């Protein structure tokens, strides 16, 4: 019952926030990031909260007379001695649990067991440090450590939760000019300033609690994407040089070898690279069309109204 | 400046109205989705306006109704709530309220004796003293003196009427519930 209700509550919350984006004309990604936390976090607590507030919520009488939507009516539909809706729901939940296991959990262990060995390379470190020093002074944040790895592939990410270090590849340093490198590094410093790693880790733990939930999977990914958009917006508000950030982002397009079609691992890699490239497309489009210029501000009243609507409608969904 | 303020207020009001309409749309959509299974499988538990309406639609053999309600109990007739189903088993549930207040005074449940579970009555009882077996127009009935969830004394009486289990829960004395139950059984 808990599993079914968390999924239904996530779905209703997702529909309500999408309609809120439209009704309140919410365009900016910081607001969207905050709204998207609702379908991810609220359903975990909604069912126990409602049960404490009104224990009769689970009775047949509540389902029949008060509930807006009673899942039992669909799950108990019986044709030719089978329950088709219940079977379909079960299949979807098991399917998404498998996606979670094979796409998210197993790769963590695989990566742990086979950490790629890159040699550290001090070349270019001075340039990177200089850019980081000015970026950190501008954002008022502690200067991170720098790890330069020797690989031609474009690599750039921030690691650590409290004490950060920026990992960058020699290939990327060679590929980008100074302004592009500056924009890319400022983007990483913004991630540090926003504690993106810690936030993502916490949100991921919440997502893990509802590993079976398709909405959690989708919303977690959209939250991660929103974080990238937020950091892009802050970066260009500081550098005023969106073209340099666009060029830096373009270096990260990834096209895996398209030979040997039909291999499962290759198909998986192609799907992953496609979604990676789609995100880059959207980030570049946002920058090209200057969508970050007229960002609306976060309005608490609208947020609270949306939260109340989710809680009210969710009460009627059993 | 005044014009700008007016426009902003109008825009906020328009957006708030759009938001309210969106929420109503979601509620409407959920209600529609809730209604569809009842159309697909009509025999599932649902509410009826009266016992007659339930008798017309359901395939239940007979709906047992009391022909006598003691005046002093102030029970309102017809029942304030009637529910019934054919699937997964045949059952009819009725609740009678008191005349002066909306509180339920009598619950009448009838369900197939072969049913794998029972529809939980809306009057919750905590069995108090030991139950006793009594004779009700020649049938063996079980009388359970109990305390209702609002701490008022109540009684539960149930028996098997030709393959239909009839259960009455009343917030009044055992004598009164026996009189009501007797009036539900047709004379031989």
Short mmCIF file of C-alpha atoms in Angstrom, two decimals:
data_model
loop_
_atom_site.label_atom_id
_atom_site.label_comp_id
_atom_site.label_asym_id
_atom_site.label_seq_id
_atom_site.Cartn_x
_atom_site.Cartn_y
_atom_site.Cartn_z
CA UNK A 1 0.00 0.00 0.00
CA UNK A 2 2.87 2.39 0.88
CA UNK A 3 4.67 1.70 -2.40
CA UNK A 4 1.54 2.25 -4.50
CA UNK A 5 0.68 5.47 -2.69
CA UNK A 6 4.21 6.92 -2.93
CA UNK A 7 4.12 6.34 -6.70
CA UNK A 8 0.66 7.91 -7.04
CA UNK A 9 1.63 10.85 -4.83
CA UNK A 10 4.78 11.40 -6.90
CA UNK A 11 2.74 11.40 -10.11
CA UNK A 12 0.17 13.89 -8.80
CA UNK A 13 2.94 16.10 -7.38
CA UNK A 14 4.74 15.98 -10.73
CA UNK A 15 1.59 17.00 -12.64
CA UNK A 16 0.87 19.79 -10.17
CA UNK A 17 4.39 21.26 -10.34
CA UNK A 18 4.40 21.10 -14.15
CA UNK A 19 1.08 22.96 -14.17
CA UNK A 20 2.52 25.42 -11.61
CA UNK A 21 5.43 26.16 -13.94
CA UNK A 22 2.89 27.03 -16.61
CA UNK A 23 0.45 28.92 -14.37
CA UNK A 24 3.07 30.97 -12.50
CA UNK A 25 5.29 31.24 -15.60
CA UNK A 26 8.30 29.82 -13.77
CA UNK A 27 11.23 29.81 -16.19
CA UNK A 28 14.31 30.10 -14.04
CA UNK A 29 16.08 26.91 -13.12
CA UNK A 30 16.75 27.78 -9.48
CA UNK A 31 13.00 27.97 -8.83
CA UNK A 32 12.40 24.83 -10.91
CA UNK A 33 15.13 23.03 -8.93
CA UNK A 34 13.29 23.84 -5.69
CA UNK A 35 9.89 22.83 -7.08
CA UNK A 36 11.26 19.56 -8.44
CA UNK A 37 12.34 18.54 -4.96
CA UNK A 38 8.65 18.24 -4.02
CA UNK A 39 7.71 15.14 -6.07
CA UNK A 40 10.96 13.56 -4.93
CA UNK A 41 10.80 14.23 -1.20
CA UNK A 42 7.13 14.75 -0.23
CA UNK A 43 5.77 11.29 -1.19
CA UNK A 44 8.11 9.64 1.32
CA UNK A 45 6.34 11.41 4.17
CA UNK A 46 2.84 11.94 2.79
CA UNK A 47 1.42 8.48 3.46
CA UNK A 48 2.58 8.21 7.11
CA UNK A 49 1.55 11.83 7.74
CA UNK A 50 -1.98 11.25 6.39
CA UNK A 51 -2.32 8.01 8.34
CA UNK A 52 -1.38 9.81 11.56
CA UNK A 53 -3.79 12.68 10.83
CA UNK A 54 -6.71 10.44 9.83
CA UNK A 55 -6.33 6.71 10.48
CA UNK A 56 -9.69 6.05 8.73
CA UNK A 57 -8.08 7.06 5.41
CA UNK A 58 -7.38 3.41 4.62
CA UNK A 59 -10.95 2.20 5.18
CA UNK A 60 -13.35 1.19 2.40
CA UNK A 61 -15.70 4.00 3.44
CA UNK A 62 -13.06 6.69 2.92
CA UNK A 63 -12.07 5.16 -0.40
CA UNK A 64 -15.67 5.07 -1.56
CA UNK A 65 -16.99 8.39 -0.29
CA UNK A 66 -14.07 10.80 0.21
CA UNK A 67 -11.15 9.72 -1.98
CA UNK A 68 -10.56 11.56 -5.23
CA UNK A 69 -8.81 8.51 -6.63
CA UNK A 70 -8.84 4.98 -5.22
CA UNK A 71 -6.05 2.85 -6.70
CA UNK A 72 -7.75 -0.36 -5.49
CA UNK A 73 -10.53 0.13 -8.05
CA UNK A 74 -8.01 -0.20 -10.87
CA UNK A 75 -5.80 -2.80 -9.23
CA UNK A 76 -8.76 -5.07 -8.50
CA UNK A 77 -10.12 -4.99 -12.05
CA UNK A 78 -10.34 -8.62 -13.11
CA UNK A 79 -10.57 -10.02 -16.65
CA UNK A 80 -10.33 -13.72 -17.48
CA UNK A 81 -9.15 -14.48 -13.96
CA UNK A 82 -6.17 -12.10 -14.11
CA UNK A 83 -5.65 -8.61 -12.74
CA UNK A 84 -4.23 -6.77 -15.80
CA UNK A 85 -3.72 -3.35 -14.18
CA UNK A 86 -2.12 -4.82 -11.07
CA UNK A 87 0.17 -6.90 -13.28
CA UNK A 88 1.10 -3.88 -15.40
CA UNK A 89 1.88 -1.77 -12.32
CA UNK A 90 3.95 -4.58 -10.83
CA UNK A 91 5.88 -4.97 -14.09
CA UNK A 92 6.61 -1.22 -14.27
CA UNK A 93 7.79 -1.10 -10.64
CA UNK A 94 10.00 -4.19 -11.06
CA UNK A 95 11.34 -2.75 -14.34
CA UNK A 96 12.32 0.54 -12.74
CA UNK A 97 13.87 -1.30 -9.77
CA UNK A 98 16.00 -3.22 -12.31
CA UNK A 99 16.98 0.03 -14.04
CA UNK A 100 18.06 1.37 -10.64
CA UNK A 101 20.06 -1.76 -9.86
CA UNK A 102 21.77 -2.24 -13.22
CA UNK A 103 22.18 1.37 -14.30
CA UNK A 104 22.95 3.05 -10.99
CA UNK A 105 24.08 0.62 -8.30
CA UNK A 106 26.16 -1.96 -10.19
CA UNK A 107 28.21 0.70 -12.08
CA UNK A 108 29.22 2.19 -8.70
CA UNK A 109 30.76 -1.14 -7.63
CA UNK A 110 32.24 -1.73 -11.07
CA UNK A 111 33.89 1.69 -11.05
CA UNK A 112 35.24 1.07 -7.53
CA UNK A 113 36.85 -2.17 -8.62
CA UNK A 114 38.36 -0.77 -11.78
CA UNK A 115 39.38 2.82 -11.13
CA UNK A 116 41.14 4.06 -14.29
CA UNK A 117 44.72 4.85 -13.54
CA UNK A 118 45.58 8.30 -14.90
CA UNK A 119 48.97 9.76 -14.35
CA UNK A 120 48.96 13.23 -12.84
CA UNK A 121 50.58 15.85 -14.99
CA UNK A 122 51.68 19.22 -13.63
CA UNK A 123 51.73 20.87 -17.07
CA UNK A 124 49.22 23.73 -17.29
CA UNK A 125 48.61 23.63 -13.52
CA UNK A 126 49.88 27.17 -13.03
CA UNK A 127 47.36 28.58 -15.54
CA UNK A 128 44.51 26.67 -13.98
CA UNK A 129 45.51 27.81 -10.48
CA UNK A 130 45.66 31.46 -11.57
CA UNK A 131 42.19 31.32 -13.11
CA UNK A 132 40.80 29.50 -10.07
CA UNK A 133 42.37 32.02 -7.70
CA UNK A 134 40.58 34.96 -9.34
CA UNK A 135 37.30 32.98 -9.68
CA UNK A 136 37.35 31.98 -6.02
CA UNK A 137 38.09 35.55 -4.93
CA UNK A 138 35.15 36.73 -7.03
CA UNK A 139 32.76 34.16 -5.52
CA UNK A 140 34.21 34.41 -2.03
CA UNK A 141 35.01 30.74 -1.75
CA UNK A 142 38.02 28.71 -0.65
CA UNK A 143 40.46 27.80 -3.38
CA UNK A 144 40.14 24.12 -4.35
CA UNK A 145 42.90 21.65 -5.03
CA UNK A 146 43.73 20.94 -8.66
CA UNK A 147 44.35 17.51 -10.13
CA UNK A 148 45.47 17.41 -13.74
CA UNK A 149 45.23 13.99 -15.32
CA UNK A 150 47.11 12.93 -18.41
CA UNK A 151 44.48 11.95 -20.96
CA UNK A 152 43.44 13.39 -24.32
CA UNK A 153 39.72 13.05 -23.41
CA UNK A 154 37.99 16.24 -22.19
CA UNK A 155 37.51 15.74 -18.44
CA UNK A 156 36.42 18.35 -15.92
CA UNK A 157 34.59 17.80 -12.64
CA UNK A 158 34.66 18.77 -9.01
CA UNK A 159 35.13 16.18 -6.32
CA UNK A 160 34.71 16.31 -2.57
CA UNK A 161 31.92 17.54 -0.32
CA UNK A 162 33.60 19.89 2.15
CA UNK A 163 37.11 20.16 0.79
CA UNK A 164 36.90 20.27 -2.97
CA UNK A 165 39.35 19.55 -5.74
CA UNK A 166 38.89 20.17 -9.42
CA UNK A 167 39.91 17.36 -11.73
CA UNK A 168 40.84 18.43 -15.25
CA UNK A 169 42.46 16.59 -18.11
CA UNK A 170 45.53 17.75 -20.02
CA UNK A 171 43.52 17.17 -23.20
CA UNK A 172 40.94 19.76 -22.16
CA UNK A 173 43.59 22.30 -21.18
CA UNK A 174 45.14 21.89 -24.62
CA UNK A 175 41.77 22.12 -26.36
CA UNK A 176 40.37 25.27 -24.74
CA UNK A 177 41.71 28.79 -25.05
CA UNK A 178 42.22 30.86 -21.91
CA UNK A 179 38.74 32.48 -21.91
CA UNK A 180 36.98 29.18 -22.55
CA UNK A 181 39.01 27.54 -19.78
CA UNK A 182 38.14 30.43 -17.45
CA UNK A 183 34.41 29.98 -18.11
CA UNK A 184 34.61 26.21 -17.63
CA UNK A 185 36.53 26.57 -14.35
CA UNK A 186 34.21 29.27 -13.01
CA UNK A 187 31.30 26.89 -13.73
CA UNK A 188 33.03 24.32 -11.51
CA UNK A 189 33.70 26.90 -8.77
CA UNK A 190 29.98 27.77 -8.84
CA UNK A 191 29.25 24.06 -8.26
CA UNK A 192 31.58 24.25 -5.25
CA UNK A 193 29.94 27.40 -3.97
CA UNK A 194 26.48 25.83 -4.32
CA UNK A 195 27.73 22.60 -2.65
CA UNK A 196 26.32 20.76 -5.67
CA UNK A 197 28.10 17.50 -4.82
CA UNK A 198 26.71 17.37 -1.31
CA UNK A 199 23.21 18.39 -2.45
CA UNK A 200 23.22 15.83 -5.25
CA UNK A 201 24.40 13.13 -2.85
CA UNK A 202 21.60 13.91 -0.37
CA UNK A 203 18.99 14.06 -3.13
CA UNK A 204 20.33 10.79 -4.51
CA UNK A 205 19.90 9.14 -1.11
CA UNK A 206 16.26 10.31 -1.11
CA UNK A 207 15.88 8.95 -4.64
CA UNK A 208 17.33 5.62 -3.44
CA UNK A 209 14.55 5.31 -0.88
CA UNK A 210 12.07 5.21 -3.77
CA UNK A 211 14.19 3.17 -6.18
CA UNK A 212 11.05 1.58 -7.67
CA UNK A 213 9.44 4.91 -8.49
CA UNK A 214 9.62 6.09 -12.14
CA UNK A 215 8.94 9.70 -11.13
CA UNK A 216 11.90 9.68 -8.74
CA UNK A 217 14.19 8.50 -11.51
CA UNK A 218 13.04 11.19 -13.94
CA UNK A 219 12.93 14.01 -11.39
CA UNK A 220 16.36 13.21 -9.96
CA UNK A 221 17.87 13.51 -13.44
CA UNK A 222 16.00 16.75 -14.11
CA UNK A 223 17.23 18.17 -10.78
CA UNK A 224 20.81 17.35 -11.76
CA UNK A 225 20.23 19.04 -15.13
CA UNK A 226 18.70 22.09 -13.42
CA UNK A 227 21.84 22.36 -11.28
CA UNK A 228 23.93 22.54 -14.46
CA UNK A 229 21.65 25.27 -15.89
CA UNK A 230 21.89 27.24 -12.63
CA UNK A 231 25.70 27.07 -12.68
CA UNK A 232 25.76 28.12 -16.34
CA UNK A 233 23.52 31.11 -15.56
CA UNK A 234 25.74 32.20 -12.65
CA UNK A 235 28.89 31.69 -14.72
CA UNK A 236 27.80 33.95 -17.57
CA UNK A 237 26.42 36.54 -15.12
CA UNK A 238 30.03 36.79 -13.90
CA UNK A 239 32.04 36.40 -17.09
CA UNK A 240 29.56 38.10 -19.49
CA UNK A 241 31.04 35.87 -22.14
CA UNK A 242 28.48 33.23 -23.09
CA UNK A 243 30.24 32.42 -26.37
CA UNK A 244 33.32 31.22 -24.48
CA UNK A 245 31.17 28.96 -22.29
CA UNK A 246 29.36 27.64 -25.39
CA UNK A 247 32.70 26.77 -26.99
CA UNK A 248 33.90 25.12 -23.78
CA UNK A 249 30.70 23.06 -23.56
CA UNK A 250 31.01 22.00 -27.20
CA UNK A 251 34.27 20.25 -26.30
CA UNK A 252 32.33 17.79 -24.17
CA UNK A 253 30.19 16.28 -26.96
CA UNK A 254 30.75 12.56 -26.93
CA UNK A 255 30.28 10.21 -29.90
CA UNK A 256 31.10 6.60 -29.11
CA UNK A 257 32.30 4.24 -31.77
CA UNK A 258 29.24 3.33 -33.84
CA UNK A 259 30.68 0.13 -35.25
CA UNK A 260 29.64 -3.32 -34.06
CA UNK A 261 25.94 -2.53 -33.78
CA UNK A 262 23.72 -4.81 -31.70
CA UNK A 263 26.08 -5.28 -28.79
CA UNK A 264 24.18 -4.57 -25.58
CA UNK A 265 27.01 -2.69 -23.88
CA UNK A 266 27.47 -0.57 -27.01
CA UNK A 267 23.76 0.20 -27.20
CA UNK A 268 23.86 1.27 -23.55
CA UNK A 269 26.86 3.51 -24.25
CA UNK A 270 25.09 5.06 -27.22
CA UNK A 271 21.94 5.76 -25.19
CA UNK A 272 24.04 7.34 -22.43
CA UNK A 273 26.06 9.46 -24.85
CA UNK A 274 22.85 10.53 -26.59
CA UNK A 275 21.32 11.76 -23.32
CA UNK A 276 24.65 13.44 -22.40
CA UNK A 277 24.68 15.22 -25.77
CA UNK A 278 21.03 16.21 -25.43
CA UNK A 279 21.82 17.94 -22.15
CA UNK A 280 24.74 19.75 -23.79
CA UNK A 281 22.41 20.78 -26.65
CA UNK A 282 19.95 22.28 -24.19
CA UNK A 283 22.65 24.09 -22.22
CA UNK A 284 24.09 25.54 -25.40
CA UNK A 285 20.61 26.50 -26.66
CA UNK A 286 19.87 28.29 -23.37
CA UNK A 287 23.10 30.26 -23.72
CA UNK A 288 22.68 30.99 -27.42
CA UNK A 289 19.11 32.22 -27.00
CA UNK A 290 20.09 34.22 -23.91
CA UNK A 291 17.36 32.54 -21.82
CA UNK A 292 19.10 33.31 -18.53
CA UNK A 293 18.83 37.09 -18.98
CA UNK A 294 15.18 37.49 -17.90
CA UNK A 295 15.07 34.92 -15.13
CA UNK A 296 12.08 35.39 -12.84
CA UNK A 297 12.73 35.41 -9.12
CA UNK A 298 11.60 32.71 -6.68
CA UNK A 299 8.24 33.61 -5.08
CA UNK A 300 7.65 31.89 -1.74
CA UNK A 301 3.85 32.40 -1.81
CA UNK A 302 3.58 30.53 -5.10
CA UNK A 303 5.79 27.77 -3.76
CA UNK A 304 3.69 27.40 -0.61
CA UNK A 305 0.46 27.38 -2.64
CA UNK A 306 1.84 24.61 -4.84
CA UNK A 307 2.99 22.67 -1.76
CA UNK A 308 -0.48 23.03 -0.19
CA UNK A 309 -2.15 21.89 -3.42
CA UNK A 310 0.08 18.79 -3.55
CA UNK A 311 -0.69 17.93 0.07
CA UNK A 312 -4.44 18.53 -0.36
CA UNK A 313 -4.82 16.56 -3.58
CA UNK A 314 -2.51 13.84 -2.24
CA UNK A 315 -4.82 13.35 0.75
CA UNK A 316 -7.55 12.28 -1.64
CA UNK A 317 -5.33 9.84 -3.54
CA UNK A 318 -5.32 6.42 -1.87
CA UNK B 1 4.06 53.77 -12.03
CA UNK B 2 0.35 53.35 -11.13
CA UNK B 3 -0.28 51.68 -14.49
CA UNK B 4 2.62 49.30 -13.89
CA UNK B 5 1.34 48.37 -10.42
CA UNK B 6 -2.15 47.75 -11.84
CA UNK B 7 -0.76 45.54 -14.59
CA UNK B 8 1.33 43.53 -12.11
CA UNK B 9 -1.69 43.00 -9.83
CA UNK B 10 -3.84 41.94 -12.78
CA UNK B 11 -1.16 39.57 -13.97
CA UNK B 12 -0.79 38.03 -10.49
CA UNK B 13 -4.57 37.61 -10.20
CA UNK B 14 -4.70 36.01 -13.65
CA UNK B 15 -1.89 33.63 -12.76
CA UNK B 16 -3.52 32.73 -9.43
CA UNK B 17 -6.78 32.00 -11.26
CA UNK B 18 -4.89 29.86 -13.77
CA UNK B 19 -3.21 27.98 -10.93
CA UNK B 20 -6.58 27.38 -9.19
CA UNK B 21 -8.05 26.17 -12.49
CA UNK B 22 -5.07 23.81 -12.93
CA UNK B 23 -5.64 22.26 -9.52
CA UNK B 24 -9.36 21.86 -10.23
CA UNK B 25 -8.41 20.21 -13.52
CA UNK B 26 -6.16 17.71 -11.66
CA UNK B 27 -8.93 16.99 -9.14
CA UNK B 28 -11.44 16.53 -11.98
CA UNK B 29 -9.09 14.24 -13.87
CA UNK B 30 -8.53 12.09 -10.78
CA UNK B 31 -12.29 11.86 -10.16
CA UNK B 32 -12.83 10.81 -13.77
CA UNK B 33 -10.13 8.14 -13.47
CA UNK B 34 -11.78 7.00 -10.24
CA UNK B 35 -15.14 6.63 -11.95
CA UNK B 36 -14.00 4.61 -14.99
CA UNK B 37 -13.47 1.26 -13.12
CA UNK B 38 -17.04 1.49 -11.82
CA UNK B 39 -18.24 1.63 -15.41
CA UNK B 40 -16.03 -1.29 -16.43
CA UNK B 41 -17.06 -3.49 -13.49
CA UNK B 42 -20.45 -2.37 -12.24
CA UNK B 43 -20.78 -5.05 -9.59
CA UNK B 44 -18.08 -3.67 -7.25
CA UNK B 45 -18.87 -1.96 -3.96
CA UNK B 46 -20.66 1.34 -4.49
CA UNK B 47 -23.15 3.62 -2.84
CA UNK B 48 -26.91 3.64 -3.51
CA UNK B 49 -29.58 6.23 -2.81
CA UNK B 50 -31.92 3.72 -1.12
CA UNK B 51 -32.34 0.00 -0.35
CA UNK B 52 -34.77 -0.22 -3.29
CA UNK B 53 -32.15 1.19 -5.68
CA UNK B 54 -29.64 -1.37 -4.38
CA UNK B 55 -32.16 -4.22 -4.77
CA UNK B 56 -32.84 -3.17 -8.37
CA UNK B 57 -29.20 -3.07 -9.44
CA UNK B 58 -27.63 -5.85 -7.41
CA UNK B 59 -28.11 -9.56 -7.92
CA UNK B 60 -28.58 -10.12 -4.21
CA UNK B 61 -31.30 -12.68 -3.36
CA UNK B 62 -33.01 -10.53 -0.76
CA UNK B 63 -32.25 -7.39 1.17
CA UNK B 64 -33.21 -7.88 4.79
CA UNK B 65 -34.79 -4.74 6.21
CA UNK B 66 -36.21 -4.16 9.69
CA UNK B 67 -39.99 -3.72 9.80
CA UNK B 68 -39.84 -2.38 13.35
CA UNK B 69 -37.65 0.31 14.91
CA UNK B 70 -38.40 1.14 18.58
CA UNK B 71 -39.69 4.72 18.71
CA UNK B 72 -37.58 5.70 21.74
CA UNK B 73 -34.34 4.97 19.87
CA UNK B 74 -35.01 7.93 17.55
CA UNK B 75 -33.53 6.16 14.53
CA UNK B 76 -34.25 7.83 11.19
CA UNK B 77 -35.68 5.82 8.29
CA UNK B 78 -34.69 5.35 5.42
CA UNK B 79 -31.01 4.52 6.00
CA UNK B 80 -28.69 7.48 5.63
CA UNK B 81 -26.12 5.36 3.77
CA UNK B 82 -26.59 2.28 1.60
CA UNK B 83 -23.73 0.37 -0.07
CA UNK B 84 -23.74 -2.86 -1.98
CA UNK B 85 -21.73 -5.18 -4.21
CA UNK B 86 -21.98 -8.42 -6.17
CA UNK B 87 -18.21 -8.86 -6.61
CA UNK B 88 -16.09 -10.39 -5.04
CA UNK B 89 -19.08 -11.55 -2.95
CA UNK B 90 -22.65 -10.43 -2.48
CA UNK B 91 -23.06 -7.86 0.29
CA UNK B 92 -25.35 -5.00 1.36
CA UNK B 93 -24.41 -2.51 4.06
CA UNK B 94 -26.79 0.09 5.56
CA UNK B 95 -26.41 2.72 8.24
CA UNK B 96 -29.21 4.40 10.15
CA UNK B 97 -28.55 7.72 11.86
CA UNK B 98 -30.28 9.18 14.90
CA UNK B 99 -33.06 11.67 14.08
CA UNK B 100 -31.57 14.68 15.88
CA UNK B 101 -27.91 14.17 15.06
CA UNK B 102 -25.88 12.81 12.15
CA UNK B 103 -24.29 10.09 14.32
CA UNK B 104 -24.80 6.50 13.16
CA UNK B 105 -27.00 4.54 15.56
CA UNK B 106 -27.47 1.24 13.76
CA UNK B 107 -25.37 -0.69 11.26
CA UNK B 108 -26.97 -3.43 9.15
CA UNK B 109 -24.58 -5.71 7.29
CA UNK B 110 -25.57 -8.70 5.19
CA UNK B 111 -23.07 -10.72 3.23
CA UNK B 112 -22.63 -14.09 1.60
CA UNK B 113 -21.73 -16.77 4.15
CA UNK B 114 -19.02 -18.00 1.73
CA UNK B 115 -17.28 -14.58 1.70
CA UNK B 116 -13.54 -14.77 2.37
CA UNK B 117 -13.60 -11.57 4.45
CA UNK B 118 -16.15 -9.21 5.92
CA UNK B 119 -16.76 -5.56 5.11
CA UNK B 120 -15.55 -3.74 8.17
CA UNK B 121 -18.46 -1.96 9.91
CA UNK B 122 -18.23 1.80 10.37
CA UNK B 123 -19.27 1.43 14.00
CA UNK B 124 -16.11 0.16 15.63
CA UNK B 125 -16.65 -2.02 18.67
CA UNK B 126 -14.46 -3.36 21.46
CA UNK B 127 -16.02 -6.62 22.67
CA UNK B 128 -16.59 -6.33 26.42
CA UNK B 129 -18.20 -9.20 28.26
CA UNK B 130 -18.41 -12.72 26.89
CA UNK B 131 -20.71 -13.30 23.96
CA UNK B 132 -23.84 -15.40 24.30
CA UNK B 133 -25.82 -17.57 21.97
CA UNK B 134 -29.52 -16.77 21.74
CA UNK B 135 -32.45 -18.09 19.74
CA UNK B 136 -33.92 -15.72 17.19
CA UNK B 137 -37.14 -17.09 15.68
CA UNK B 138 -35.56 -20.53 15.72
CA UNK B 139 -32.15 -19.41 14.42
CA UNK B 140 -28.97 -19.54 16.47
CA UNK B 141 -27.69 -15.97 16.85
CA UNK B 142 -24.58 -14.61 18.57
CA UNK B 143 -25.04 -11.60 20.83
CA UNK B 144 -21.89 -9.63 21.71
CA UNK B 145 -22.19 -6.86 24.32
CA UNK B 146 -19.50 -4.29 23.50
CA UNK B 147 -18.22 -0.75 23.89
CA UNK B 148 -18.27 1.48 20.82
CA UNK B 149 -15.28 3.62 19.84
CA UNK B 150 -16.96 6.70 21.38
CA UNK B 151 -17.16 4.78 24.70
CA UNK B 152 -20.94 4.25 24.52
CA UNK B 153 -22.35 0.79 25.26
CA UNK B 154 -23.51 -1.07 22.17
CA UNK B 155 -24.43 -4.57 21.04
CA UNK B 156 -23.68 -6.74 18.07
CA UNK B 157 -26.00 -9.49 16.92
CA UNK B 158 -25.34 -11.85 14.01
CA UNK B 159 -26.84 -14.96 12.53
CA UNK B 160 -26.93 -17.04 9.36
CA UNK B 161 -30.09 -16.51 7.34
CA UNK B 162 -30.13 -19.21 4.65
CA UNK B 163 -26.52 -18.65 3.56
CA UNK B 164 -26.48 -14.92 4.29
CA UNK B 165 -24.69 -13.67 7.38
CA UNK B 166 -26.64 -10.76 8.88
CA UNK B 167 -24.90 -8.56 11.44
CA UNK B 168 -26.47 -5.71 13.37
CA UNK B 169 -24.51 -3.28 15.52
CA UNK B 170 -26.60 -0.83 17.53
CA UNK B 171 -25.77 1.83 20.05
CA UNK B 172 -28.52 0.70 22.38
CA UNK B 173 -29.62 -2.18 24.61
CA UNK B 174 -29.55 -5.89 23.77
CA UNK B 175 -33.37 -6.06 24.06
CA UNK B 176 -33.80 -3.38 21.41
CA UNK B 177 -31.36 -4.97 18.98
CA UNK B 178 -33.09 -8.36 19.39
CA UNK B 179 -36.47 -6.71 18.64
CA UNK B 180 -35.09 -5.06 15.48
CA UNK B 181 -33.40 -8.29 14.36
CA UNK B 182 -36.62 -10.27 14.90
CA UNK B 183 -38.49 -7.83 12.67
CA UNK B 184 -36.02 -8.58 9.84
CA UNK B 185 -36.84 -12.28 9.76
CA UNK B 186 -39.96 -13.17 7.81
CA UNK B 187 -42.49 -15.25 9.72
CA UNK B 188 -42.55 -18.87 8.62
#
